[in-house]
CSV table of C-alpha atoms and ligand atoms in Angstrom, one decimal:
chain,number,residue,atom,x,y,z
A,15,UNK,CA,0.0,0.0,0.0
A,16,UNK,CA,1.5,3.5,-1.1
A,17,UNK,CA,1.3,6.1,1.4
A,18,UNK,CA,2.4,7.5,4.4
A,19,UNK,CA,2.3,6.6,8.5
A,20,UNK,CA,2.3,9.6,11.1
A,21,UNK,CA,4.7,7.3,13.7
A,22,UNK,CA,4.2,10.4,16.4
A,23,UNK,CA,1.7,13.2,16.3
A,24,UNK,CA,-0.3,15.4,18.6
A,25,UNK,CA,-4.0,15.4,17.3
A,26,UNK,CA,-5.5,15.8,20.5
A,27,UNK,CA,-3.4,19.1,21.6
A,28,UNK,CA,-6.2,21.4,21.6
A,29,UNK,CA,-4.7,23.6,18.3
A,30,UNK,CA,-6.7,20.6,16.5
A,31,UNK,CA,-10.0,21.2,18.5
A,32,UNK,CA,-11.7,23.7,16.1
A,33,UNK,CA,-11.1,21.6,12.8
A,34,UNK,CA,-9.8,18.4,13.0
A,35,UNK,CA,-12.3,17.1,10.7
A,36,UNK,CA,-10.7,19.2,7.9
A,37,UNK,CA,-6.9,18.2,9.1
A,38,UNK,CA,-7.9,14.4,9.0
A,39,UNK,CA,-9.3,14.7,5.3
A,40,UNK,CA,-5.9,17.0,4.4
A,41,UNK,CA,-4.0,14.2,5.3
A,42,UNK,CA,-5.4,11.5,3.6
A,43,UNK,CA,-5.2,13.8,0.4
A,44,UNK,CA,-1.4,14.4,1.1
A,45,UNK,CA,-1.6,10.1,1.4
A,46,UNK,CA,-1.5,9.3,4.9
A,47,UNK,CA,-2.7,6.3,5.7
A,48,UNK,CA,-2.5,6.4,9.5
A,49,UNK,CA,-1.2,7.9,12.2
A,50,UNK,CA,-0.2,7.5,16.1
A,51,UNK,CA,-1.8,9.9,18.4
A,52,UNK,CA,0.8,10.4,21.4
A,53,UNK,CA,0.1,11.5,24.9
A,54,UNK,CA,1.6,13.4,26.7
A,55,UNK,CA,-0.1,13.2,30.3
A,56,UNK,CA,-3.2,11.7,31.8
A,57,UNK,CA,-5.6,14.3,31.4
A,58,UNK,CA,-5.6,14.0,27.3
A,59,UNK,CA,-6.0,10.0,27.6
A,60,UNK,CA,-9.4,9.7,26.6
A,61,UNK,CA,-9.9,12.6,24.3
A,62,UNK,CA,-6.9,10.2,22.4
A,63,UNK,CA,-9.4,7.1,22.9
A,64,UNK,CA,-12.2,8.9,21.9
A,65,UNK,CA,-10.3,10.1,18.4
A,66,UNK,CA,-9.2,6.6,17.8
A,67,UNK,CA,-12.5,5.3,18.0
A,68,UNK,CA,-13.5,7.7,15.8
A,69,UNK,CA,-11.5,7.2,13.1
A,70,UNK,CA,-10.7,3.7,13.4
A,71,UNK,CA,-7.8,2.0,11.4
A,72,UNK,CA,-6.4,5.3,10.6
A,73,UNK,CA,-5.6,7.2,14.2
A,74,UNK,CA,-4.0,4.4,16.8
A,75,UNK,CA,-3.7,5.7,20.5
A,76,UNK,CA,-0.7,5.8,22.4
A,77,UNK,CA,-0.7,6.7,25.7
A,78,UNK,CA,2.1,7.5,28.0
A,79,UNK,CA,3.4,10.6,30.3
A,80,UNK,CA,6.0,12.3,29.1
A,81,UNK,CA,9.4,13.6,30.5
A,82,UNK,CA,7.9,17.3,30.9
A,83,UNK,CA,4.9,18.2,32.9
A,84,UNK,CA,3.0,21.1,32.6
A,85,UNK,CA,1.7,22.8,35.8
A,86,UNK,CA,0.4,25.8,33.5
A,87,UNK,CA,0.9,27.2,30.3
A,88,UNK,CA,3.8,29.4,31.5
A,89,UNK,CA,5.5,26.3,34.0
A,90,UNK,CA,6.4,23.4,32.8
A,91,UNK,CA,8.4,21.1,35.3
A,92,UNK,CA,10.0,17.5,35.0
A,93,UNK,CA,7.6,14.2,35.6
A,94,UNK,CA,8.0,12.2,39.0
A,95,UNK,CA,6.5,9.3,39.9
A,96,UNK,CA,3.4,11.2,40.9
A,97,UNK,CA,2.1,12.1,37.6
A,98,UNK,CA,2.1,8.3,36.6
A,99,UNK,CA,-0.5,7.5,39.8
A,100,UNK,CA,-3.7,9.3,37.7
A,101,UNK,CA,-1.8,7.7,34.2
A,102,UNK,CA,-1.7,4.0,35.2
A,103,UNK,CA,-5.3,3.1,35.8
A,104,UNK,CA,-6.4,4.7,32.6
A,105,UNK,CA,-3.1,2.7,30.5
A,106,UNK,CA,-4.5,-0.6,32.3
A,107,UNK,CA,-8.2,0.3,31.4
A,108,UNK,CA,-7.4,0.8,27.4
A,109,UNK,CA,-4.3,-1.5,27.1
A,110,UNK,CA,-6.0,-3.6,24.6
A,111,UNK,CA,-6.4,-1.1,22.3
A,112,UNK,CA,-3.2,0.9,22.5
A,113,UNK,CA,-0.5,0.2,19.5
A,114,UNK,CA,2.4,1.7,21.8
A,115,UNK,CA,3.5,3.2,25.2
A,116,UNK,CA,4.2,6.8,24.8
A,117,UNK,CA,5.1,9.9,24.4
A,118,UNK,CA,7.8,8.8,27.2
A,119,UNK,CA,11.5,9.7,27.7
A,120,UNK,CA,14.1,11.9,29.1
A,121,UNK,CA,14.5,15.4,29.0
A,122,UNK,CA,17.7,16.6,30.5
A,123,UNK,CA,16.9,20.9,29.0
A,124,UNK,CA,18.4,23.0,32.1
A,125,UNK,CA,15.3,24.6,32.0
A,126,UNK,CA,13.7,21.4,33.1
A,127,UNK,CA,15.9,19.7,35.5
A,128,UNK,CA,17.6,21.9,38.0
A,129,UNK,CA,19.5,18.7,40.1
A,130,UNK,CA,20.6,15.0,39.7
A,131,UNK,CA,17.3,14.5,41.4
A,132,UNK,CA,14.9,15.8,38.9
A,133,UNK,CA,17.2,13.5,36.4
A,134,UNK,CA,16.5,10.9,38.9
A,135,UNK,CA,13.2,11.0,38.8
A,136,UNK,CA,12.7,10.9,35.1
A,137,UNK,CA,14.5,8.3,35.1
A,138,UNK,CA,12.0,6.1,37.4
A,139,UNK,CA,9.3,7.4,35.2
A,140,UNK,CA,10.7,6.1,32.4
A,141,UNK,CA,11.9,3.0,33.9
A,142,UNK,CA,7.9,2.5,35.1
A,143,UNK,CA,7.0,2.8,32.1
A,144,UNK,CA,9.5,0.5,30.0
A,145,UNK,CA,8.2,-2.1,32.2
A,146,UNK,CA,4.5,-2.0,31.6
A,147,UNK,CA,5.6,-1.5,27.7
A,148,UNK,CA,7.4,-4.7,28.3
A,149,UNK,CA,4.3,-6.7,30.2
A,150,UNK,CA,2.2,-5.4,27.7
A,151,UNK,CA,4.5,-6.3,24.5
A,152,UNK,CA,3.9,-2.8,23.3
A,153,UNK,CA,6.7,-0.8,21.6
A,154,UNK,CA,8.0,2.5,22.8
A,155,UNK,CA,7.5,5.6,21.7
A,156,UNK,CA,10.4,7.9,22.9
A,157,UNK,CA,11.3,11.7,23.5
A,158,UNK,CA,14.4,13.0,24.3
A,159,UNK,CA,16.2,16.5,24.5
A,160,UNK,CA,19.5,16.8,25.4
A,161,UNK,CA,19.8,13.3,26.8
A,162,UNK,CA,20.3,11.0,23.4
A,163,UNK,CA,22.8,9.0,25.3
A,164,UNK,CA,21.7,8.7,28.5
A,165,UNK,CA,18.0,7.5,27.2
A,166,UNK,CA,19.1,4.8,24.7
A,167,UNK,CA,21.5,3.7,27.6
A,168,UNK,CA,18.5,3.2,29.9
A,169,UNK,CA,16.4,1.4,27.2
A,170,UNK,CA,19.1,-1.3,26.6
A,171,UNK,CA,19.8,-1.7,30.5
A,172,UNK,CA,15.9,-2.3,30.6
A,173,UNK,CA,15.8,-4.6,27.9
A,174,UNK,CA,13.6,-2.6,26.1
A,175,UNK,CA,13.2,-3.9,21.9
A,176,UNK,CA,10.9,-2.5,20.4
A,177,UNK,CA,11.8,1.7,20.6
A,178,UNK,CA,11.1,4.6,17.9
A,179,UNK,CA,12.8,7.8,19.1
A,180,UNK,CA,10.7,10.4,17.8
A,181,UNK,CA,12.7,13.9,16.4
A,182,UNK,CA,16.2,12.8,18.1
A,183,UNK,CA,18.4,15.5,19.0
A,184,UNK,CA,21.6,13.8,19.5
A,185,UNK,CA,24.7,13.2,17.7
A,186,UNK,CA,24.4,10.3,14.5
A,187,UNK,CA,27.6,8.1,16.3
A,188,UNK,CA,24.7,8.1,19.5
A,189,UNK,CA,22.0,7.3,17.5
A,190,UNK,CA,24.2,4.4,15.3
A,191,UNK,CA,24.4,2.9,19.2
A,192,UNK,CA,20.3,2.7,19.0
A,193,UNK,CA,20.2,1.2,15.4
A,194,UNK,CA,22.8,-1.5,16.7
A,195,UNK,CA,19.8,-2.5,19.3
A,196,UNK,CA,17.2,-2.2,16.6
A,197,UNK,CA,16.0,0.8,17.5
A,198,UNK,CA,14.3,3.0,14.7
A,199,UNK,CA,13.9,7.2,14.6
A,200,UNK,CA,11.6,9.0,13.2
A,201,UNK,CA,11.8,12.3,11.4
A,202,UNK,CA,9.5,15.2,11.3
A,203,UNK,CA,9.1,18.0,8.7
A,204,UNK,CA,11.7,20.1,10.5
A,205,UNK,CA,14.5,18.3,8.9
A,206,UNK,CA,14.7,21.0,5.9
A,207,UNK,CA,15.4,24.0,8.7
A,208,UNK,CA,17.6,21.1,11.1
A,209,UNK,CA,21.7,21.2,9.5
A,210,UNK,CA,21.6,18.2,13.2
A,211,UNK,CA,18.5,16.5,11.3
A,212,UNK,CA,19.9,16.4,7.8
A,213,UNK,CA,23.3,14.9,9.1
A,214,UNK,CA,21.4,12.0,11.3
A,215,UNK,CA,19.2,11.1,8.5
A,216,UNK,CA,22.7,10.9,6.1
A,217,UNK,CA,23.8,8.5,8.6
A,218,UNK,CA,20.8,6.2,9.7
A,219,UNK,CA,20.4,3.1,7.3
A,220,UNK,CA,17.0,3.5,5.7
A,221,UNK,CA,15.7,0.3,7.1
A,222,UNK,CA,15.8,2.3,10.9
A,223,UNK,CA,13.7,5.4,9.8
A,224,UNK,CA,10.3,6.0,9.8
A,225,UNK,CA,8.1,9.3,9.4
A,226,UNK,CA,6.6,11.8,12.0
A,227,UNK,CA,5.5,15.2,12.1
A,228,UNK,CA,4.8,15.9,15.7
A,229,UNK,CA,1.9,18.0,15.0
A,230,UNK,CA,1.3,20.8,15.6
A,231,UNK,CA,4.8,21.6,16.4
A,232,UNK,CA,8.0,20.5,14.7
A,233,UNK,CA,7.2,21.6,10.7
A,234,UNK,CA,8.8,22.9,7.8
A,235,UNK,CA,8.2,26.9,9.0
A,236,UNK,CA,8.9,27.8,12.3
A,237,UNK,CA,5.9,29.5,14.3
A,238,UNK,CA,3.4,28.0,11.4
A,239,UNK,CA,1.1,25.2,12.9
A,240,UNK,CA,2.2,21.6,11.7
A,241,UNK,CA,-0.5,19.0,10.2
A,242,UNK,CA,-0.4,15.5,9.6
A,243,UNK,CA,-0.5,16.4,5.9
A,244,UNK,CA,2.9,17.3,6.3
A,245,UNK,CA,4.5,14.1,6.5
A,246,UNK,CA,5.2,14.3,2.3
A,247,UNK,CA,7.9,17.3,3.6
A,248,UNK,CA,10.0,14.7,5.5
A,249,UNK,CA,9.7,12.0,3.3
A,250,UNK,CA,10.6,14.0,-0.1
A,251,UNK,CA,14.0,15.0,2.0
A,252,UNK,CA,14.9,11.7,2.8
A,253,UNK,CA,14.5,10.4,-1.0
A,254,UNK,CA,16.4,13.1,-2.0
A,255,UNK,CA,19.3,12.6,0.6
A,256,UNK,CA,19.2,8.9,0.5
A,257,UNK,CA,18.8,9.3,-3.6
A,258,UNK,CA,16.5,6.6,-3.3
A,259,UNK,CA,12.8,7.2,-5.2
A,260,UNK,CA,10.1,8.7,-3.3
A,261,UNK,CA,7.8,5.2,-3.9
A,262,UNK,CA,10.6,2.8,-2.7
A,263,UNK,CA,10.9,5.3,0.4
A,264,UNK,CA,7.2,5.0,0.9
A,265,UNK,CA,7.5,1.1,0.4
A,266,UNK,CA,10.0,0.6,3.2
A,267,UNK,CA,9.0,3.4,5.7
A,268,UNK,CA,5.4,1.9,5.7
A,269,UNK,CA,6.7,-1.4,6.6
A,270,UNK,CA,9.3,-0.1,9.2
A,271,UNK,CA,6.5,1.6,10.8
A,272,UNK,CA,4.2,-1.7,11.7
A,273,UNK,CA,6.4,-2.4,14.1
A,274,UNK,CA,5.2,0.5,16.0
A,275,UNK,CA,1.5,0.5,15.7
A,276,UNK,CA,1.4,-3.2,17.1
A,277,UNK,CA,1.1,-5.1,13.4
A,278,UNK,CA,-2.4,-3.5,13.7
A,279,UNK,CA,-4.3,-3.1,10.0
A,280,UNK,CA,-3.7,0.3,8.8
A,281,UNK,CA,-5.4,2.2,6.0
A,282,UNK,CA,-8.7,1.7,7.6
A,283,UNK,CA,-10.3,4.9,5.5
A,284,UNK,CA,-9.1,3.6,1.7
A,285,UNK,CA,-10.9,0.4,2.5
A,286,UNK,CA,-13.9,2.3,3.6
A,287,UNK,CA,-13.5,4.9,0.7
A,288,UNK,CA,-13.5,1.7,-1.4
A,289,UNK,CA,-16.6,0.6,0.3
A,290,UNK,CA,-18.3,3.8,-0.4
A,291,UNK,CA,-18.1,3.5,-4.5
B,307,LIG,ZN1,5.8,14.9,20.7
């Protein structure tokens, strides 16, 4: 199937709310064929349940709390072990339909971690979390800022497999160290303003890439609001830096990304459209 899969995107932030119908049918045109609706704390859990049922076989939920809380929109702060109590229940209610644990990770910003102990204690919330990825044989789906090494580090001591590292930040000889475990990255419409994306992507091995756009932030013009529909942006670049065609990129980034939405049926909407003639 020729398209596109969104491996980490942020339909539920509430920049969505107003037209989401209209950003859904964008992407299809643009040829998405599905995409993974990440979390980023408890409170969003079931607005993501309630979009996945909603658009079945073409939005998968993820849930997950990530390495940065916010307390408002002017304080953010890192996560402790705290903001996974109101998280957990809600995980263990929908585990059956989630396709991955996530958006998860580390976050080592200064802004965000002013001790070893707020390092610390992402860590345990990570570490949590690997775990109940692991129980639940779901893959990971992985942030990190200023902490490349340190994150794939943890993963491997945890045993952790099945990981995409969503817009990674690090240096290509710290990301080869992931690709060596299996690990895959995926890249979002910012690589054509990212000199640090461009020179990762150079590096990976096709076979460990897959497509994001992190909606609505991370796109090809800074300040503008990102959409699914973007996901053509990143995946032009790559055929052209990989000089591989655009349809053999497709091919093998569709497959690559099965892995992280559980080997669950994707394209629910062209089988429907298919229906509907
Ligand atoms: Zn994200």
């Amino acid at each position: 199937m020729q398209g596109y899969v969104d491996c980490h995107c942020h339909i539920s932030a509430g920049d969505f709310d107003k037209d989401v119908e209209e950003v859904i049918e964008n992407s299809k045109k643009a040829g998405l064929l599905a995409l993974l609706a990440v979390a980023e704390h408890s409170r969003e859990f079931e607005k993501i349940i309630e979009l996945s049922q909603r658009y079945p076989g073409f939005i998968f939920p993820c849930l997950g709390v990530h390495p940065v809380q916010e307390v408002s929109p002017e304080q953010q702060r890192g996560a402790c072990l705290q903001d996974l109590d109101a998280a957990l229940p809600i995980i263990e209610k929908y585990k059956d339909q989630l396709v991955a644990i996530g958006e998860v990770g580390l976050d080592f910003t200064p802004r965000y971690v002013k001790s070893d102990t707020d390092k610390e204690n992402q860590r345990l919330v990570l570490i949590r979390q690997a775990q109940i990825a692991k129980e639940l044989d779901l893959p990971l789906n992985v942030h990190s800022r200023s902490a490349g090494r340190p994150t794939i580090q943890l993963l491997k001591e945890q045993g952790v497999k099945k990981v995409l590292l969503h817009a990674f930040d690090g240096k290509p000889s710290v990301a080869m160290e992931g690709v060596k475990a299996g690990y895959f990255f995926s890249i979002p419409p910012s690589i054509i303003r990212s000199e640090q994306k461009q020179k990762l992507v150079k590096q990976l091995p096709l076979e460990n890439i897959c497509l994001e756009t992190d909606s609505p932030a991370l796109g090809p013009e800074k300040q503008v609001r990102n959409e699914p529909k973007n996901i053509c942006v990143s995946a032009e670049y790559i055929s052209k830096i990989k000089g591989v065609s655009l349809e053999k990129v497709m091919e093998l980034l569709v497959n690559a990304s099965r892995v992280h939405i559980s080997h669950r049926p994707i394209g629910g909407h062209v089988n429907r459209s298919r229906a509907d003639v």
